[in-house]
Coordinates of C-alpha atoms in Angstrom, one line a residue:
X35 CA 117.2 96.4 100.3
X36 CA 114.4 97.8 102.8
X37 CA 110.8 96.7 102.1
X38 CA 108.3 99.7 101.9
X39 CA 105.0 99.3 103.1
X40 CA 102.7 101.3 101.5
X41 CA 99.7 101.7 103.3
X42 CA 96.0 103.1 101.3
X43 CA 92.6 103.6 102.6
X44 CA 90.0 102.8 100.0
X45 CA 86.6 103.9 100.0
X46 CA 84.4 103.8 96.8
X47 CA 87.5 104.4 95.0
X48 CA 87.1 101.8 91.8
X49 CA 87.1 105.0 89.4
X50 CA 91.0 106.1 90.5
X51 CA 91.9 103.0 92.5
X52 CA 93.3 100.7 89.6
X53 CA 95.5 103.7 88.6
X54 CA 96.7 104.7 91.9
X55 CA 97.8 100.9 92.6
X56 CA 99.7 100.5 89.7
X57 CA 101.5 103.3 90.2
X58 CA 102.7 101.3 93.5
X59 CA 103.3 98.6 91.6
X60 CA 105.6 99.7 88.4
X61 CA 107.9 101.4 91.5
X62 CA 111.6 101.4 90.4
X63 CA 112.1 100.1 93.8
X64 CA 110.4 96.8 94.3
X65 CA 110.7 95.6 97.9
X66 CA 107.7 96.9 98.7
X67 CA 103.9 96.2 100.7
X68 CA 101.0 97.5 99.2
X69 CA 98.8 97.1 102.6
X70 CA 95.0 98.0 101.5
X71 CA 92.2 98.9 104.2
X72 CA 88.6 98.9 102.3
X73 CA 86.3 100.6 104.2
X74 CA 83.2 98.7 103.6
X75 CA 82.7 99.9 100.0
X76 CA 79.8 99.3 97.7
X77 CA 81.3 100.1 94.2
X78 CA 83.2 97.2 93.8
X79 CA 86.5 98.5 94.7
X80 CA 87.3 95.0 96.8
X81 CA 86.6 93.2 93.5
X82 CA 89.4 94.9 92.6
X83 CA 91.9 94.8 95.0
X84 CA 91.0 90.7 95.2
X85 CA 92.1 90.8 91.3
X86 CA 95.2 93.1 91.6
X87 CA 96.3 90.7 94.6
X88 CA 95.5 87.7 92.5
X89 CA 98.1 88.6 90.1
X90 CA 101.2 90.4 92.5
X91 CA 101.4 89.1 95.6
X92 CA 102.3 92.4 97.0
X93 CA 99.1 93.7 96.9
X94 CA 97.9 93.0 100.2
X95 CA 94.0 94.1 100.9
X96 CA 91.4 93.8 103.7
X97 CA 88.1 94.6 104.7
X98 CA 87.7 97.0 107.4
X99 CA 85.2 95.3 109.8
X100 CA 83.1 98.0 109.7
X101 CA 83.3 101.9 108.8
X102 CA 85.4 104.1 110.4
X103 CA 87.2 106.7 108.1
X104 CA 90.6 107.0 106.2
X105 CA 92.7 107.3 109.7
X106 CA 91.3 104.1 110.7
X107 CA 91.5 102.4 107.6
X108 CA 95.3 103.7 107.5
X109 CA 95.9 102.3 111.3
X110 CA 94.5 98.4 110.1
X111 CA 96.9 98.7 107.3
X112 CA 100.3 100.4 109.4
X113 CA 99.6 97.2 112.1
X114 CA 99.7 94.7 109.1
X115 CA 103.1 96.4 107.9
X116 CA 106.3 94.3 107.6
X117 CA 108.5 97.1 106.1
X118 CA 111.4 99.1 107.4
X119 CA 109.4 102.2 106.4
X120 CA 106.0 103.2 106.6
X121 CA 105.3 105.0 103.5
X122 CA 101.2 106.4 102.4
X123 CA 99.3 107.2 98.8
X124 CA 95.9 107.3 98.7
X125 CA 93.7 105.7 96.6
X126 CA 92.9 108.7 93.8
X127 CA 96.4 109.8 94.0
X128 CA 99.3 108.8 92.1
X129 CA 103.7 107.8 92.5
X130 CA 106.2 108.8 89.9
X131 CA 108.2 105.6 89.2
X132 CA 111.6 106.6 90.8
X133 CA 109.9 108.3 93.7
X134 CA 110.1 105.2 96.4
X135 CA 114.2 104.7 95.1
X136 CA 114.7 108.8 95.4
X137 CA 113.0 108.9 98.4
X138 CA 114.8 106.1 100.4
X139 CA 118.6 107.3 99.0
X140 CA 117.3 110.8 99.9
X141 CA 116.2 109.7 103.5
X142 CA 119.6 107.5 104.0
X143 CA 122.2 110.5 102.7
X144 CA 120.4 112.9 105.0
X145 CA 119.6 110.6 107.9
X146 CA 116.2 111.6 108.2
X147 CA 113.5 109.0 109.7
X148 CA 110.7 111.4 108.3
X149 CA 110.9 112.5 104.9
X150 CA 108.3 114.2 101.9
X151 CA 108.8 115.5 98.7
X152 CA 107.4 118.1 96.4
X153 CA 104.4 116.9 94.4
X154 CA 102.2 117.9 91.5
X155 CA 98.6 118.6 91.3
X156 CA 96.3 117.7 88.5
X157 CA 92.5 117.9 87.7
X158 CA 90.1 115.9 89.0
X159 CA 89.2 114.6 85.7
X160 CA 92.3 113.1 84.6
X161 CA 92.1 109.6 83.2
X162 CA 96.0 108.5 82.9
X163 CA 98.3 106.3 84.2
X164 CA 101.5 108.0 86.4
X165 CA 103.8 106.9 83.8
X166 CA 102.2 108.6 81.3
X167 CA 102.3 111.7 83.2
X168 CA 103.8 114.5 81.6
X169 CA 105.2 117.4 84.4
X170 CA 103.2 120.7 84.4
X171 CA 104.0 123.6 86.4
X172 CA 101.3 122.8 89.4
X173 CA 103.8 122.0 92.0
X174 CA 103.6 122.2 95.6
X175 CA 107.3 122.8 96.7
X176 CA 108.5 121.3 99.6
X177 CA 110.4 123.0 102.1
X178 CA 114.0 121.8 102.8
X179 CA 113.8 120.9 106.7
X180 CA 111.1 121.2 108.6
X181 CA 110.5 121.2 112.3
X182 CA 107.5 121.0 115.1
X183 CA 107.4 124.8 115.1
X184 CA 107.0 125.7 111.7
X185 CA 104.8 122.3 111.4
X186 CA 102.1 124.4 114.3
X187 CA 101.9 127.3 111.6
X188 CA 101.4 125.0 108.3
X189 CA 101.6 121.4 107.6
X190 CA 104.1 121.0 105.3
X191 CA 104.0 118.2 105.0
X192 CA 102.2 116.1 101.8
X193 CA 100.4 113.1 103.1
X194 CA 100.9 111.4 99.4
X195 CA 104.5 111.9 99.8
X196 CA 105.5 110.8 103.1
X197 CA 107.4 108.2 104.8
X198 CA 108.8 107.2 108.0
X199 CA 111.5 104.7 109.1
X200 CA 109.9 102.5 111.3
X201 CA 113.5 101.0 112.6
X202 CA 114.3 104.8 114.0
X203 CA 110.8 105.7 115.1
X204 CA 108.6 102.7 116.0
X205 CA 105.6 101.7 114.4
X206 CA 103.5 104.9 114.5
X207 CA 100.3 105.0 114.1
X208 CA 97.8 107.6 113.5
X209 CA 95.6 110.0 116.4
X210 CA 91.8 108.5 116.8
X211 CA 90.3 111.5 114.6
X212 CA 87.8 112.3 112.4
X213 CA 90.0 114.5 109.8
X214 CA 93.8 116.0 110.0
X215 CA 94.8 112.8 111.2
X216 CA 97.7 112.9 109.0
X217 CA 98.9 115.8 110.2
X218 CA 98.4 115.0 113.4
X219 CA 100.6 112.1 112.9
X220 CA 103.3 114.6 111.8
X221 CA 103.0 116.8 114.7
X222 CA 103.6 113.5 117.1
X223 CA 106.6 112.6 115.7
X224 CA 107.9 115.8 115.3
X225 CA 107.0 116.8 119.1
X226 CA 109.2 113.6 120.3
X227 CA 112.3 115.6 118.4
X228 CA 112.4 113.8 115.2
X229 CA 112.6 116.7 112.1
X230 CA 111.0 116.2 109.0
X231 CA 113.2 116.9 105.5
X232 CA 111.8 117.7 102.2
X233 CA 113.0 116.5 98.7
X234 CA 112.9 119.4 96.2
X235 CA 112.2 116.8 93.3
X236 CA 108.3 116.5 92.5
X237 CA 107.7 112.5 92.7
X238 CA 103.7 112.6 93.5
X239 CA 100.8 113.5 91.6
X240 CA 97.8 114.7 93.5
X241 CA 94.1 115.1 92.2
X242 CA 92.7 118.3 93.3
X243 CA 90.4 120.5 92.2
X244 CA 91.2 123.2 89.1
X245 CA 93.6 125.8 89.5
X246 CA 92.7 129.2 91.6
X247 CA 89.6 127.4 93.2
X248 CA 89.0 126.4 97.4
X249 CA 86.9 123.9 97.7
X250 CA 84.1 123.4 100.7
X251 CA 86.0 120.6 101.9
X252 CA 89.3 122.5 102.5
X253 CA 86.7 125.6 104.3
X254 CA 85.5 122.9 106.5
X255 CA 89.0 121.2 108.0
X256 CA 89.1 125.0 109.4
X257 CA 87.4 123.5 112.6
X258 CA 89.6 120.2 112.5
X259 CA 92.3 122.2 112.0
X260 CA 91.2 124.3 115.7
X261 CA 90.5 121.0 117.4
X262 CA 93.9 119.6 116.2
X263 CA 95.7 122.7 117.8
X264 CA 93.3 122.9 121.2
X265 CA 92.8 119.3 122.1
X266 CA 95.4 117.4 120.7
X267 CA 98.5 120.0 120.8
X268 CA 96.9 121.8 123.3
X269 CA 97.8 125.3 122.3
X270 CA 96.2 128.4 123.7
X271 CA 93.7 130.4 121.9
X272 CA 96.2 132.9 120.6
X273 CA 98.6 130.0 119.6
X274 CA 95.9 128.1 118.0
X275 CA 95.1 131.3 115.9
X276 CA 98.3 132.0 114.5
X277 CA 98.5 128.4 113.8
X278 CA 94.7 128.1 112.6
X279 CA 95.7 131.7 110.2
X280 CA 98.7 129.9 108.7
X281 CA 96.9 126.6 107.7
X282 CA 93.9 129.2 106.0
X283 CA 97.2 131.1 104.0
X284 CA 98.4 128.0 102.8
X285 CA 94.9 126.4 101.5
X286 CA 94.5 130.0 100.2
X287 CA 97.8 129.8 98.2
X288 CA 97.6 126.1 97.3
X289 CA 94.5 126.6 95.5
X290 CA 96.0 129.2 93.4
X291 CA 98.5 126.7 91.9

C-alpha cells in the first residue's frame, strides 16, 4: 500500500491543532506520515505535537529553527517525507475519514500524479471533531480536470485537498514566497505538463469565515496574487490582469458559499 505523507505547518495552532491531527490519524487509509513543521510557537502547540507523537509513532514533528512562514514550514516537512505521495492539511483544517483511501483509488483509476477534491467550509467557531461532521451545503466544487491555463485565471485547486505522487513528479517543493505559495506550487507542476484532476466527492472541511463575508486577508493576497503572475509566471500586464480579475471573481463567489 503507498505511504502518504502528510505534511502541516503549525503556528500557534493549539486551539484547532489537536482536531486537525486526529483527523490524520483516524484515516481509513493508514500508511501514512504526519510530518509537522512548528514555526517557533508560543502557545504550546509543540507540547502537543511531543504528546500526539508519544502515543502514534506517525506523528512526526519538528521545530523550525527559526520563523519563516507556512511555505517554509511546509518545505522542512516535504524534505523529511518518506511517502510515495506528498499530500497537505493544515493545522485548523480538517480530513473526512475515507478521503486519503478515495483520493489515492481516484488518483490510480485516472492516472493523475496531481489530484484535489471538493471540500466543505465551516465557521470559524466550530469545536468538533471531522468524524462528527455532519455535511452541509457549503461546498466548494471541484472542477473535473484542470490545466496550467485555466490554473492562470483561478486556482482551483484546494490546498487542504491536494496531493501529488512523488514517484511521477519528484519531490516538489514549494516557491521561496511570502503567500500563494501553494498555488504557486500548482502552477510549477502544471507548467512542466503534468494536469491536475478533481474528485467531485467533498472529503475536506475548511474553517473560513461565515457565509456571504470577504475577509481582509483574502483583499490582501490581491498583490501576492499580481507578484505570483509578474515575477514568478511572468505574465504581461494584460495577462496578469485577466488572471489577477479571475482570482478576485472566485474569492468574490467563495465567500458567498
Amino acid at each position: 500500500m503507498p505511504l502518504v505523507s502528510v505534511v502541516m505547518p503549525v503556528y500557534n495552532s493549539a486551539a484547532t491543532l489537536g482536531a486537525a491531527v486526529r483527523s490524520v490519524l483516524t484515516q481509513t487509509h493508514a500508511e501514512l506520515e504526519l510530518l509537522v513543521t512548528d514555526d517557533q510557537s508560543c502557545d504550546g502547540s509543540m507540547d502537543l505535537l511531543r504528546e500526539f507523537a508519544e502515543r502514534d509513532e506517525r506523528v512526526l514533528p519538528e521545530s523550525a529553527p527559526e520563523r519563516g512562514g507556512a511555505g517554509r514550514a511546509r518545505n522542512l516537512a516535504i524534505e523529511r517525507a518518506r511517502g510515495d505521495y506528498i499530500a497537505f492539511l493544515d493545522s485548523d483544517d480538517l480530513w473526512l475519514p475515507d478521503k486519503t483511501a478515495k483520493q489515492l483509488a481516484f488518483a490510480a483509476e485516472g492516472d493523475a500524479p496531481l489530484t484535489f477534491t471538493s471540500y466543505f467550509k465551516m465557521d470559524a467557531d466550530y469545536a468538533g471533531e471531522s468524524t462528527d461532521w455532519v455535511p452541509n451545503g457549503r461546498v466548494i466544487r471541484a472542477r473535473e480536470h484542470v490545466d496550467y491555463r485555466a490554473m492562470l485565471v483561478q486556482d482551483h485547486i484546494g490546498a487542504l485537498t491536494a496531493m501529488y505522487d512523488r514517484n511521477v513528479l519528484g519531490t516538489r517543493l514549494m516557491p521561496e514566497m511570502l503567500k500563494r505559495q501553494d498555488y504557486a506550487l500548482w502552477l510549477s507542476i502544471m507548467r512542466d505538463g503534468a494536469d491536475a484532476r478533481g474528485l467531485a466527492e467533498p472529503l475536506a472541511v475548511y474553517r473560513a469565515h461565515q457565509a456571504g463575508s470577504l475577509s481582509s486577508n483574502k483583499l490582501s493576497l490581491v498583490k501576492y496574487n499580481w507578484a505570483l503572475y509578474r515575477e514568478h509566471e511572468h505574465l504581461s500586464v494584460p495577462q496578469a490582469t485577466r488572471a489577477l480579475a479571475g482570482a478576485v471573481l472566485q474569492s468574490l463567489r467563495n465567500s458567498r458559499i
